[in-house]
Amino acid sequence: MTRRLTVAQATIMFLKNQYIERDGVEKPYFGGCFGIFGHGNVAGLGQALQENPDFRYYQCRNEQSMVHTAVAYAKVKNRLGAFVCTTSIGPGATNMITGAALATINRLPVLLLPGDIFATREPNPVLQQLESAGTQDISVNDCFKPVSKYWDRINRPEQLIYSLPEVMRVLTSQAEMGAVTLSMPQDVQTHAYDFPESLFQKRVWHVGRPRPDLVTLQQAAEWIRSAKKPVIVAGGGAIYSGATEVLHDFASKTGIPVGETFAGKGAVRYDAPYCVGGLGATGTKYAIDVANQADLVIGIGTRYSDFTTASKSIFKNPDVRFININISEFDAFKHAALPVIGDAKAVLEELGTLLGSHEVAADYRQHIAQINKAWDDEVTQIYAEGNGTVPPIDQAVVIGTLNSFMDDRDVMINASGSAPGDLHKLWRATDPKNFHLEYGFSCMGYEIAAGLGAKMADPTREVYVICGDGGYLMNNHEIVTAIQEGVRFTILLLNNNGYASIGGLSESIGSERFGTMYKYREDNTGQLSGSFLPVDLAKNAESLGANVIRATDRQSLEDALAQSKTADRTTVIYIETSLYRTVKGYHAWWEVPVAEVSTSATVQKAFETYKENKKTQRIFL
């Protein structure tokens, strides 16, 4: 039996019948479709969405931000749910490329349906078409290829029958996950075809828990038994696999300390006696010490970014070995590790059984518990001692006030600027979804769009977005979408009149914050060194429809947070913070190259420091 539908209608009909199941829990896979219509998709996908109101369409304001919203949705769903994003051709499509790269780098699923030029080529060149003298088989949609885990172009209706199942295979693969791009020529979207009825039957995609190879697992157990100072590096995979409770039991039983990546923070509670907190270039001083001395590193669901490894300088023990527990073979083999390939929860369960009653030495367990308490005391001191009374207040005060105000299941979102480093060190994570930080791509402009996606994914949680002035000016459009959809969350808009993170980095490489502050250009110097620009971000947010509250100190911020919780729409709390007062880093390095020759004495000095730091870098073979 067949059903005659257009390609666009068949696509939507297929997508709304896709389900996902893990551990016996079955749910629809797609939450709906974000989109902006243009001539490249309005007659095809636009018409199909209108005919299928049960596959809800959400009107967004920016193509990049709609992908960010979809990514945040998938992150809160533990990669067991996704959104579709559709755009027109030309700039509508290319605007999505940044979002696609963010999704793929962070291993998070999103389905992109950009419109494309005519497959028939009859009206070429069409509006917004990129022409090539060397081939006619190319468009701007080919730019999605390097940032997509799967890419296809539907030039004939029957191709859809074979492409759509591949789309779902990749989207639901825990090892091969990221952006999936299905390029849709605008004429083909409207072409009709007699599709087999079986294409539209309900399909349930089972997400299994692959078990590890027994021989490799036994060797991992032997390595753990022989280690004197092991440490676990918990990455995002520990959370996505739902392994957090098993990880808690494993660490409690063995006494092996747990350090956290940006994506893995929240895999264990901050006050667990085995937790050493953020680990890496922006980690706590105690986590860095533990990593420096570790003779065995057990990576769980981490891809070992340069922040986690402090540019391969943090694991200093000359005899250090790595065990990598990962669903992805690609990540499991990093650092010449013993690759334990499988689902993190399944691996930890079996590894715990093999280890039996094994635990680390009592003095090592006691030491870890002591530094957990010592760091928590230091966080309390940092939160309390920062300037919280006279504007501009310290960023750490804002973080501490929010951290203390939020309930355990609430969600904090951030992505860029100087806040990620402070948050990685200071944040007291209480739930696997409490700390939501996009740092694979560290994309300015992710934050507000992500707040919308996170709240849509789980309306039972309060969502708080920390967004700097730089990120806000990059991408604030989805405030309007949140107002339109009645999705309520809170944005803490921190204004320090510049790029604090890159300003600090500029200082560290000797460039003295050049080009990092929002200042007028001076006529006499020709430099951006005049007074600060008179931009009122609070009024801007208010003009977009947000409820806006201005806070100036710790007490008014606490009051504003309480008000936002009862507001009837998305709230922006505007607060000015210090450009210079951030939480200090500790003895870990992050490699950023420094100019080898310069007339600047500060650059020359920074290069000498850089050469010394390079000596600490290691190659793991």
C-alpha positions as a printed NumPy array, in Angstrom:
array([[  0.   ,   0.   ,   0.   ],
       [  1.135,   3.536,  -0.743],
       [  0.214,   7.065,   0.232],
       [  0.651,   9.982,  -2.158],
       [  2.361,  12.859,  -0.397],
       [  4.813,  15.589,  -1.193],
       [  8.402,  15.043,  -0.054],
       [  7.924,  17.625,   2.707],
       [  4.641,  16.054,   3.859],
       [  6.223,  12.597,   3.881],
       [  9.168,  13.903,   5.908],
       [  6.956,  15.348,   8.641],
       [  4.693,  12.284,   8.626],
       [  7.734,  10.037,   9.13 ],
       [  9.286,  12.19 ,  11.869],
       [  6.18 ,  12.37 ,  14.005],
       [  6.012,   8.575,  14.132],
       [  9.531,   8.105,  15.517],
       [  9.895,   6.989,  19.141],
       [ 12.873,   6.248,  21.369],
       [ 13.199,   3.735,  24.208],
       [ 15.83 ,   3.019,  26.838],
       [ 15.465,   0.825,  29.911],
       [ 11.837,   0.152,  29.028],
       [ 10.809,   3.83 ,  28.908],
       [  9.325,   4.809,  25.53 ],
       [  8.687,   8.379,  24.367],
       [  8.149,  10.31 ,  21.124],
       [ 11.562,  11.333,  19.856],
       [ 10.887,  14.766,  18.408],
       [  9.525,  17.7  ,  20.387],
       [  8.504,  19.541,  17.22 ],
       [ 10.067,  21.866,  14.679],
       [ 11.754,  25.25 ,  15.034],
       [ 11.757,  27.261,  11.865],
       [ 11.89 ,  30.464,   9.889],
       [ 10.196,  30.396,   6.504],
       [ 11.528,  31.808,   3.262],
       [ 11.104,  31.072,  -0.41 ],
       [ 13.261,  27.971,   0.015],
       [ 10.952,  26.136,   2.429],
       [  7.6  ,  27.914,   2.78 ],
       [  5.824,  26.001,  -0.012],
       [  7.292,  22.674,   0.987],
       [  8.059,  22.173,   4.671],
       [  5.963,  25.19 ,   5.667],
       [  2.89 ,  23.757,   3.989],
       [  3.577,  20.296,   5.437],
       [  3.849,  21.657,   8.969],
       [  0.583,  23.533,   8.514],
       [ -1.103,  20.241,   7.549],
       [  0.33 ,  18.466,  10.613],
       [ -0.453,  20.649,  13.645],
       [  0.236,  17.691,  15.962],
       [  3.912,  18.093,  15.005],
       [  4.162,  21.525,  16.565],
       [  5.891,  24.372,  14.747],
       [  7.698,  27.063,  16.763],
       [  8.444,  30.421,  15.155],
       [ 12.011,  31.492,  15.978],
       [ 13.922,  34.724,  15.36 ],
       [ 17.39 ,  33.578,  14.383],
       [ 18.523,  30.423,  12.6  ],
       [ 21.651,  29.94 ,  14.699],
       [ 19.783,  30.355,  17.953],
       [ 17.047,  27.896,  16.977],
       [ 19.736,  25.206,  16.765],
       [ 21.079,  26.259,  20.17 ],
       [ 17.572,  25.91 ,  21.58 ],
       [ 17.312,  22.429,  20.085],
       [ 20.711,  21.432,  21.47 ],
       [ 19.815,  22.551,  25.   ],
       [ 16.571,  20.593,  24.721],
       [ 18.512,  17.45 ,  23.778],
       [ 21.042,  18.002,  26.56 ],
       [ 18.342,  18.175,  29.243],
       [ 16.682,  15.103,  27.686],
       [ 19.944,  13.142,  28.083],
       [ 20.068,  12.843,  24.267],
       [ 16.805,  10.864,  24.29 ],
       [ 14.847,  13.584,  22.485],
       [ 15.524,  16.125,  19.767],
       [ 14.086,  18.958,  17.683],
       [ 13.91 ,  19.624,  13.959],
       [ 15.114,  22.976,  12.567],
       [ 14.106,  24.218,   9.127],
       [ 15.267,  27.272,   7.188],
       [ 15.139,  28.733,   3.727],
       [ 18.13 ,  28.648,   1.375],
       [ 21.061,  31.093,   1.407],
       [ 21.639,  33.026,   4.655],
       [ 18.895,  31.119,   6.422],
       [ 20.818,  27.919,   5.854],
       [ 24.319,  29.243,   6.52 ],
       [ 23.176,  30.878,   9.74 ],
       [ 22.586,  27.351,  11.089],
       [ 26.167,  26.197,  10.51 ],
       [ 27.454,  27.555,  13.831],
       [ 24.678,  25.726,  15.647],
       [ 25.449,  22.555,  13.706],
       [ 29.108,  22.72 ,  14.719],
       [ 28.114,  23.262,  18.357],
       [ 25.815,  20.238,  18.292],
       [ 28.371,  17.923,  16.717],
       [ 31.285,  19.02 ,  18.913],
       [ 29.154,  18.488,  22.014],
       [ 27.833,  15.112,  20.733],
       [ 24.204,  16.285,  20.91 ],
       [ 21.48 ,  15.414,  18.355],
       [ 19.585,  17.88 ,  16.182],
       [ 17.971,  17.439,  12.763],
       [ 18.525,  20.271,  10.281],
       [ 16.317,  20.659,   7.201],
       [ 17.697,  23.596,   5.212],
       [ 16.05 ,  24.503,   1.939],
       [ 18.221,  24.25 ,  -1.164],
       [ 18.373,  25.411,  -4.778],
       [ 16.223,  23.807,  -7.5  ],
       [ 17.14 ,  20.218,  -8.257],
       [ 15.882,  20.685, -11.844],
       [ 18.251,  23.65 , -12.28 ],
       [ 15.719,  25.159, -14.704],
       [ 15.461,  28.643, -13.103],
       [ 19.154,  28.881, -12.126],
       [ 20.637,  31.001, -10.735],
       [ 17.875,  31.457,  -8.198],
       [ 17.755,  34.066,  -5.481],
       [ 20.576,  33.509,  -2.939],
       [ 22.236,  30.78 ,  -5.   ],
       [ 25.998,  30.302,  -4.737],
       [ 27.292,  29.657,  -8.254],
       [ 30.468,  27.798,  -9.179],
       [ 32.234,  27.844, -12.517],
       [ 33.597,  24.368, -11.834],
       [ 30.403,  22.471, -11.013],
       [ 26.638,  22.866, -10.795],
       [ 26.381,  20.202,  -8.113],
       [ 27.107,  22.476,  -5.164],
       [ 25.301,  24.948,  -2.918],
       [ 25.931,  26.632,   0.421],
       [ 24.39 ,  23.562,   2.063],
       [ 27.596,  21.674,   1.265],
       [ 29.145,  23.772,   4.046],
       [ 27.244,  21.59 ,   6.512],
       [ 29.243,  18.493,   5.557],
       [ 32.234,  18.923,   7.915],
       [ 30.013,  19.827,  10.896],
       [ 27.388,  17.097,  10.402],
       [ 27.539,  13.48 ,  11.535],
       [ 25.301,  12.597,   8.584],
       [ 24.582,  14.666,   5.473],
       [ 22.371,  13.977,   2.485],
       [ 20.6  ,  15.858,  -0.287],
       [ 17.195,  14.698,  -1.54 ],
       [ 17.223,  15.249,  -5.289],
       [ 14.417,  12.751,  -6.043],
       [ 11.365,  11.869,  -3.901],
       [ 12.176,   8.146,  -3.684],
       [ 15.56 ,   8.923,  -2.115],
       [ 13.67 ,   9.955,   1.026],
       [ 12.681,   6.325,   1.657],
       [ 16.317,   5.368,   2.155],
       [ 17.61 ,   8.557,   3.757],
       [ 15.124,   9.024,   6.609],
       [ 15.98 ,   5.744,   8.393],
       [ 19.676,   6.693,   8.179],
       [ 18.828,  10.051,   9.719],
       [ 17.281,   8.311,  12.705],
       [ 20.067,   5.753,  12.985],
       [ 22.632,   8.507,  13.501],
       [ 20.442,  10.723,  15.692],
       [ 19.807,   7.878,  18.135],
       [ 23.322,   6.406,  18.076],
       [ 25.014,   7.163,  21.389],
       [ 28.419,   6.797,  19.711],
       [ 27.724,   8.69 ,  16.447],
       [ 25.692,  11.641,  17.571],
       [ 25.57 ,  15.274,  16.513],
       [ 23.982,  17.412,  13.829],
       [ 22.242,  15.585,  11.   ],
       [ 21.601,  17.624,   7.849],
       [ 19.042,  16.672,   5.24 ],
       [ 19.325,  19.193,   2.428],
       [ 15.951,  19.784,   0.778],
       [ 15.844,  21.409,  -2.7  ],
       [ 12.905,  23.767,  -2.735],
       [ 11.249,  22.217,  -5.777],
       [ 11.684,  18.617,  -4.585],
       [ 10.   ,  19.492,  -1.264],
       [  6.775,  20.061,  -3.209],
       [  7.009,  17.047,  -5.545],
       [  4.52 ,  14.236,  -4.899],
       [  5.288,  10.525,  -4.816],
       [  3.515,   7.306,  -3.879],
       [  5.407,   6.467,  -0.699],
       [  5.07 ,   3.01 ,   0.872],
       [  2.674,   3.082,   3.793],
       [  5.199,   1.197,   5.923],
       [  7.424,   4.29 ,   5.932],
       [  4.909,   5.987,   8.213],
       [  4.361,   3.218,  10.732],
       [  5.41 ,   3.824,  14.315],
       [  9.099,   3.055,  14.804],
       [ 10.738,   2.625,  18.203],
       [ 14.499,   3.147,  18.276],
       [ 15.96 ,   1.141,  21.13 ],
       [ 18.964,   2.681,  22.879],
       [ 20.831,  -0.256,  24.292],
       [ 23.577,  -0.494,  26.858],
       [ 26.519,  -2.159,  25.094],
       [ 28.511,  -4.308,  27.501],
       [ 32.315,  -4.084,  27.545],
       [ 34.734,  -6.733,  26.356],
       [ 35.334,  -9.051,  29.332],
       [ 39.093,  -9.415,  28.831],
       [ 39.564,  -5.643,  28.628],
       [ 37.344,  -5.146,  31.668],
       [ 39.365,  -7.667,  33.678],
       [ 42.558,  -5.843,  32.767],
       [ 40.99 ,  -2.555,  33.852],
       [ 40.137,  -4.109,  37.213],
       [ 43.751,  -5.257,  37.598],
       [ 45.038,  -1.774,  36.841],
       [ 42.681,  -0.273,  39.416],
       [ 43.742,  -2.758,  42.079],
       [ 47.411,  -1.923,  41.542],
       [ 46.952,   1.88 ,  41.492],
       [ 47.971,   3.882,  44.538],
       [ 46.448,   7.226,  43.575],
       [ 43.736,   6.73 ,  40.957],
       [ 41.348,   9.491,  39.907],
       [ 38.124,   9.433,  37.894],
       [ 37.48 ,  12.113,  35.285],
       [ 33.692,  12.321,  34.889],
       [ 32.619,  13.691,  31.508],
       [ 29.264,  14.366,  29.917],
       [ 28.844,  10.723,  28.961],
       [ 28.49 ,   9.778,  32.629],
       [ 25.375,  11.961,  32.761],
       [ 23.94 ,  11.095,  29.338],
       [ 24.108,   7.362,  30.066],
       [ 22.235,   7.868,  33.345],
       [ 25.229,   6.462,  35.223],
       [ 25.276,   9.026,  38.017],
       [ 23.826,   6.803,  40.751],
       [ 26.074,   3.897,  39.765],
       [ 29.06 ,   6.268,  39.701],
       [ 28.184,   7.435,  43.214],
       [ 28.043,   3.846,  44.459],
       [ 31.305,   2.985,  42.676],
       [ 33.212,   5.994,  44.05 ],
       [ 31.747,   5.578,  47.549],
       [ 32.742,   1.915,  47.659],
       [ 36.23 ,   2.217,  46.167],
       [ 37.1  ,   5.663,  47.515],
       [ 38.45 ,   6.726,  44.107],
       [ 38.161,  10.531,  43.849],
       [ 36.034,  12.078,  41.095],
       [ 37.023,  15.204,  39.186],
       [ 34.612,  16.783,  36.725],
       [ 34.827,  18.26 ,  33.253],
       [ 32.533,  21.097,  32.212],
       [ 30.084,  18.618,  30.668],
       [ 30.453,  16.185,  33.56 ],
       [ 29.922,  18.576,  36.442],
       [ 26.851,  17.375,  38.307],
       [ 27.614,  13.714,  37.678],
       [ 28.286,  13.606,  41.425],
       [ 27.149,  15.935,  44.19 ],
       [ 29.6  ,  18.62 ,  45.245],
       [ 29.465,  17.493,  48.89 ],
       [ 30.185,  13.808,  48.261],
       [ 33.391,  13.062,  50.214],
       [ 35.099,  11.651,  47.107],
       [ 34.352,  14.72 ,  44.919],
       [ 37.323,  16.975,  44.172],
       [ 35.323,  19.279,  41.879],
       [ 36.258,  20.863,  38.586],
       [ 39.382,  19.347,  37.063],
       [ 41.625,  20.923,  34.458],
       [ 42.854,  24.362,  33.464],
       [ 39.935,  26.024,  35.285],
       [ 39.757,  23.438,  38.056],
       [ 40.05 ,  23.68 ,  41.819],
       [ 43.547,  23.745,  43.287],
       [ 42.914,  20.419,  45.034],
       [ 41.613,  18.671,  41.905],
       [ 44.694,  19.862,  40.055],
       [ 46.951,  18.445,  42.797],
       [ 45.164,  15.092,  42.658],
       [ 45.551,  14.979,  38.862],
       [ 49.232,  15.912,  39.097],
       [ 49.923,  12.922,  41.341],
       [ 47.551,  10.367,  39.826],
       [ 49.101,   7.107,  38.655],
       [ 45.833,   6.007,  37.018],
       [ 43.259,   8.176,  35.276],
       [ 39.819,   6.633,  34.674],
       [ 37.997,   8.713,  32.097],
       [ 34.233,   8.18 ,  31.987],
       [ 32.47 ,   9.653,  28.963],
       [ 35.048,  12.381,  28.377],
       [ 36.704,  13.476,  25.162],
       [ 39.687,  15.031,  27.013],
       [ 39.492,  18.601,  25.736],
       [ 42.505,  20.842,  26.287],
       [ 40.738,  22.469,  29.237],
       [ 40.32 ,  19.074,  30.924],
       [ 43.954,  18.079,  30.376],
       [ 45.364,  21.596,  30.882],
       [ 46.754,  21.246,  27.356],
       [ 48.201,  17.824,  28.278],
       [ 50.167,  19.181,  31.229],
       [ 48.045,  18.215,  34.234],
       [ 48.81 ,  14.482,  34.493],
       [ 52.403,  14.802,  35.666],
       [ 53.077,  11.393,  37.199],
       [ 55.689,   9.763,  34.91 ],
       [ 54.002,   6.383,  35.368],
       [ 50.429,   7.547,  34.767],
       [ 48.148,   5.22 ,  32.798],
       [ 44.664,   5.776,  31.394],
       [ 41.509,   3.684,  31.356],
       [ 38.854,   5.24 ,  29.141],
       [ 35.259,   4.112,  29.584],
       [ 33.367,   5.421,  26.573],
       [ 30.576,   4.462,  24.195],
       [ 32.685,   5.988,  21.405],
       [ 35.699,   4.034,  20.213],
       [ 37.19 ,   7.296,  18.941],
       [ 37.267,   8.8  ,  22.45 ],
       [ 38.088,   5.546,  24.23 ],
       [ 41.515,   5.231,  22.562],
       [ 42.729,   8.741,  23.451],
       [ 45.942,   9.091,  25.496],
       [ 47.016,   5.567,  24.558],
       [ 44.436,   4.339,  27.049],
       [ 43.092,   0.921,  27.831],
       [ 39.827,   1.338,  25.881],
       [ 36.783,   0.002,  27.705],
       [ 34.139,   0.512,  25.043],
       [ 30.563,   0.383,  26.238],
       [ 27.76 ,   2.172,  28.011],
       [ 29.113,   3.972,  31.09 ],
       [ 26.401,   2.667,  33.417],
       [ 26.821,  -0.929,  32.231],
       [ 30.613,  -0.757,  32.453],
       [ 30.616,   0.651,  35.987],
       [ 28.165,  -1.993,  37.152],
       [ 30.33 ,  -4.815,  35.811],
       [ 33.584,  -3.202,  36.898],
       [ 32.231,  -2.773,  40.43 ],
       [ 31.352,  -6.46 ,  40.548],
       [ 34.847,  -7.462,  39.388],
       [ 36.512,  -5.23 ,  41.973],
       [ 34.511,  -6.737,  44.812],
       [ 35.547,  -5.159,  48.113],
       [ 38.571,  -3.33 ,  46.687],
       [ 39.112,   0.208,  47.864],
       [ 41.93 ,   2.727,  47.932],
       [ 44.214,   3.07 ,  50.947],
       [ 42.571,   4.602,  54.008],
       [ 44.949,   7.574,  54.117],
       [ 44.201,   8.424,  50.449],
       [ 40.451,   8.242,  51.051],
       [ 40.821,  10.411,  54.142],
       [ 42.937,  12.943,  52.245],
       [ 40.301,  13.248,  49.51 ],
       [ 37.537,  13.788,  52.071],
       [ 39.629,  16.503,  53.732],
       [ 40.237,  18.402,  50.512],
       [ 36.562,  18.148,  49.596],
       [ 35.761,  19.947,  52.841],
       [ 38.655,  22.377,  52.451],
       [ 37.549,  23.45 ,  48.982],
       [ 33.945,  23.879,  50.083],
       [ 35.162,  26.143,  52.889],
       [ 37.134,  28.14 ,  50.328],
       [ 34.07 ,  28.497,  48.102],
       [ 32.105,  29.806,  51.085],
       [ 34.854,  32.34 ,  51.699],
       [ 34.996,  33.455,  48.05 ],
       [ 31.212,  33.843,  47.914],
       [ 31.179,  35.854,  51.164],
       [ 34.235,  38.06 ,  50.788],
       [ 33.675,  39.403,  47.281],
       [ 32.435,  42.928,  46.831],
       [ 28.683,  42.597,  46.988],
       [ 27.636,  45.994,  48.236],
       [ 29.014,  48.676,  45.91 ],
       [ 28.459,  48.548,  42.143],
       [ 29.993,  47.086,  40.11 ],
       [ 29.916,  43.944,  42.237],
       [ 32.08 ,  40.86 ,  41.79 ],
       [ 31.004,  38.112,  39.416],
       [ 31.672,  35.567,  42.172],
       [ 29.062,  37.3  ,  44.332],
       [ 26.459,  36.93 ,  41.581],
       [ 27.353,  33.251,  41.16 ],
       [ 27.248,  32.606,  44.904],
       [ 23.946,  34.418,  45.366],
       [ 22.338,  32.426,  42.562],
       [ 23.891,  29.148,  43.73 ],
       [ 22.492,  29.663,  47.217],
       [ 19.066,  30.702,  45.944],
       [ 18.45 ,  27.829,  43.536],
       [ 16.765,  24.557,  44.482],
       [ 18.59 ,  21.277,  43.905],
       [ 16.757,  20.438,  40.651],
       [ 16.97 ,  23.911,  39.13 ],
       [ 19.117,  24.435,  36.043],
       [ 21.924,  26.989,  35.635],
       [ 23.005,  27.699,  32.033],
       [ 26.161,  29.373,  30.735],
       [ 28.527,  29.048,  27.795],
       [ 31.081,  31.787,  27.292],
       [ 33.092,  34.604,  28.782],
       [ 34.839,  34.587,  32.141],
       [ 31.906,  32.947,  33.936],
       [ 32.654,  29.34 ,  32.828],
       [ 36.   ,  29.31 ,  34.627],
       [ 34.498,  30.7  ,  37.821],
       [ 31.535,  28.338,  37.612],
       [ 33.721,  25.263,  37.016],
       [ 35.59 ,  25.992,  40.23 ],
       [ 32.851,  27.358,  42.456],
       [ 29.469,  25.919,  41.512],
       [ 27.969,  23.521,  44.046],
       [ 26.235,  21.075,  41.734],
       [ 23.372,  19.149,  43.319],
       [ 21.766,  17.337,  40.376],
       [ 22.937,  15.96 ,  37.013],
       [ 21.032,  18.766,  35.266],
       [ 21.835,  21.518,  37.749],
       [ 24.996,  22.626,  35.881],
       [ 24.375,  23.164,  32.152],
       [ 27.46 ,  24.619,  30.542],
       [ 28.203,  24.469,  26.813],
       [ 31.982,  24.471,  26.586],
       [ 32.711,  22.211,  23.655],
       [ 32.195,  25.158,  21.293],
       [ 31.938,  27.848,  24.015],
       [ 29.588,  29.766,  21.761],
       [ 28.686,  33.313,  22.68 ],
       [ 24.954,  33.607,  22.16 ],
       [ 24.093,  30.058,  23.216],
       [ 22.849,  31.06 ,  26.643],
       [ 19.441,  32.693,  26.142],
       [ 18.383,  30.348,  23.342],
       [ 19.452,  27.432,  25.549],
       [ 17.326,  28.718,  28.412],
       [ 14.288,  28.392,  26.17 ],
       [ 15.242,  24.851,  25.112],
       [ 16.012,  23.663,  28.62 ],
       [ 12.709,  24.925,  29.987],
       [ 10.805,  23.321,  27.107],
       [ 12.566,  20.024,  27.793],
       [ 11.594,  19.99 ,  31.48 ],
       [  9.019,  22.613,  32.557],
       [  9.147,  21.257,  36.148],
       [ 12.567,  22.822,  36.691],
       [ 13.338,  26.51 ,  37.184],
       [ 15.931,  27.634,  34.618],
       [ 18.477,  30.402,  35.264],
       [ 20.707,  31.749,  32.499],
       [ 23.952,  33.583,  33.252],
       [ 24.701,  35.744,  30.226],
       [ 27.375,  38.4  ,  29.797],
       [ 26.894,  41.594,  27.833],
       [ 28.967,  40.138,  24.978],
       [ 26.802,  37.044,  24.687],
       [ 23.626,  39.105,  25.005],
       [ 24.631,  41.431,  22.168],
       [ 25.53 ,  38.42 ,  20.023],
       [ 22.157,  36.703,  20.313],
       [ 19.191,  37.776,  22.417],
       [ 16.459,  37.082,  19.863],
       [ 14.775,  34.125,  21.507],
       [ 13.512,  36.274,  24.363],
       [ 10.775,  37.143,  21.875],
       [ 10.08 ,  33.462,  21.198],
       [  9.913,  32.757,  24.942],
       [  7.356,  35.535,  25.356],
       [  5.336,  34.267,  22.388],
       [  5.267,  30.682,  23.686],
       [  4.724,  31.569,  27.342],
       [  7.963,  29.84 ,  28.349],
       [  9.21 ,  31.437,  31.554],
       [ 12.808,  31.431,  32.746],
       [ 15.251,  33.892,  34.308],
       [ 18.221,  35.581,  32.656],
       [ 20.948,  37.155,  34.772],
       [ 22.44 ,  39.738,  32.418],
       [ 25.906,  40.672,  33.676],
       [ 27.285,  43.879,  32.169],
       [ 30.993,  44.6  ,  32.577],
       [ 31.293,  46.706,  29.404],
       [ 33.638,  44.379,  27.623],
       [ 34.99 ,  40.912,  26.986],
       [ 36.291,  39.996,  30.443],
       [ 37.572,  36.544,  29.536],
       [ 39.471,  37.545,  26.41 ],
       [ 40.594,  40.734,  28.12 ],
       [ 42.23 ,  38.666,  30.846],
       [ 43.705,  36.323,  28.242],
       [ 45.007,  39.331,  26.325],
       [ 46.798,  40.485,  29.462],
       [ 48.322,  37.056,  29.978],
       [ 49.888,  37.069,  26.503],
       [ 51.126,  40.65 ,  26.939],
       [ 48.593,  42.476,  24.76 ],
       [ 47.096,  44.554,  27.6  ],
       [ 43.371,  44.006,  26.841],
       [ 43.639,  45.497,  23.348],
       [ 40.25 ,  45.664,  21.611],
       [ 38.295,  43.986,  24.406],
       [ 36.348,  46.854,  26.019],
       [ 33.232,  48.628,  24.732],
       [ 34.643,  52.142,  24.389],
       [ 34.439,  55.055,  21.958],
       [ 37.254,  55.559,  19.481],
       [ 39.38 ,  58.574,  20.476],
       [ 40.279,  61.063,  17.733],
       [ 43.706,  61.893,  19.13 ],
       [ 44.904,  58.273,  19.436],
       [ 42.723,  56.496,  16.888],
       [ 42.231,  53.739,  19.48 ],
       [ 39.129,  52.337,  21.218],
       [ 40.185,  53.958,  24.476],
       [ 37.529,  56.583,  25.131],
       [ 34.629,  56.455,  27.566],
       [ 32.277,  53.468,  27.76 ],
       [ 29.431,  53.298,  25.238],
       [ 26.006,  54.491,  26.486],
       [ 24.123,  51.281,  25.678],
       [ 21.212,  50.399,  27.973],
       [ 20.851,  46.621,  27.776],
       [ 18.069,  46.569,  30.357],
       [ 15.871,  48.802,  28.223],
       [ 16.699,  46.676,  25.229],
       [ 15.518,  43.523,  27.007],
       [ 12.368,  45.317,  28.126],
       [ 11.645,  46.314,  24.526],
       [ 11.745,  42.618,  23.55 ],
       [  8.932,  41.903,  26.001],
       [ 10.877,  40.643,  29.01 ],
       [ 10.107,  41.493,  32.599],
       [ 13.204,  43.495,  33.64 ],
       [ 14.552,  44.032,  37.154],
       [ 17.694,  46.031,  37.897],
       [ 19.912,  44.838,  40.732],
       [ 22.912,  46.676,  42.123],
       [ 24.165,  44.618,  45.055],
       [ 23.826,  41.259,  46.781],
       [ 20.6  ,  42.094,  48.598],
       [ 18.804,  43.556,  45.581],
       [ 19.91 ,  40.526,  43.542],
       [ 18.382,  38.181,  46.114],
       [ 15.152,  40.206,  45.984],
       [ 15.156,  40.161,  42.18 ],
       [ 15.583,  36.375,  42.084],
       [ 12.629,  35.956,  44.422],
       [ 10.494,  38.242,  42.225],
       [ 11.496,  36.44 ,  39.023],
       [ 10.29 ,  33.13 ,  40.414],
       [  6.719,  34.441,  40.574],
       [  6.782,  36.471,  37.347],
       [  4.324,  35.637,  34.567],
       [  6.953,  35.724,  31.813],
       [ 10.68 ,  35.513,  31.172],
       [ 12.6  ,  37.858,  33.438],
       [ 15.916,  39.619,  32.823],
       [ 17.817,  40.659,  35.943],
       [ 20.302,  43.339,  34.911],
       [ 23.355,  43.828,  37.094],
       [ 26.683,  45.565,  36.521],
       [ 29.738,  43.546,  37.474],
       [ 33.443,  44.266,  37.668],
       [ 35.432,  43.73 ,  34.489],
       [ 38.579,  42.87 ,  36.422],
       [ 37.588,  40.992,  39.591],
       [ 37.168,  37.334,  38.712],
       [ 38.198,  34.233,  40.621],
       [ 41.909,  33.522,  40.325],
       [ 43.193,  30.499,  38.486],
       [ 45.386,  27.917,  40.125],
       [ 48.527,  26.09 ,  39.069],
       [ 47.281,  24.695,  35.767],
       [ 48.059,  25.888,  32.275],
       [ 46.068,  26.383,  29.093],
       [ 48.071,  26.699,  25.902],
       [ 47.444,  29.846,  23.898],
       [ 50.338,  30.742,  21.6  ],
       [ 52.289,  33.932,  22.222],
       [ 54.033,  36.033,  19.558],
       [ 57.62 ,  34.782,  19.263],
       [ 58.974,  38.253,  18.474],
       [ 57.561,  41.621,  19.49 ],
       [ 58.601,  45.18 ,  20.287],
       [ 56.391,  44.977,  23.401],
       [ 58.166,  44.16 ,  26.652],
       [ 54.993,  42.573,  28.055],
       [ 54.702,  40.263,  25.05 ],
       [ 58.38 ,  39.344,  25.322],
       [ 57.894,  38.443,  28.98 ],
       [ 54.762,  36.423,  28.192],
       [ 56.658,  34.452,  25.542],
       [ 59.335,  33.461,  28.063],
       [ 56.598,  32.194,  30.383],
       [ 55.021,  30.345,  27.479],
       [ 58.285,  28.544,  26.713],
       [ 58.549,  27.385,  30.326],
       [ 54.968,  26.11 ,  30.335],
       [ 55.548,  24.175,  27.111],
       [ 58.121,  22.105,  28.96 ],
       [ 55.364,  20.651,  31.161],
       [ 53.398,  19.349,  28.172],
       [ 53.359,  15.586,  27.633],
       [ 52.747,  13.185,  24.795],
       [ 50.904,   9.996,  25.721],
       [ 51.844,   7.057,  23.53 ]])
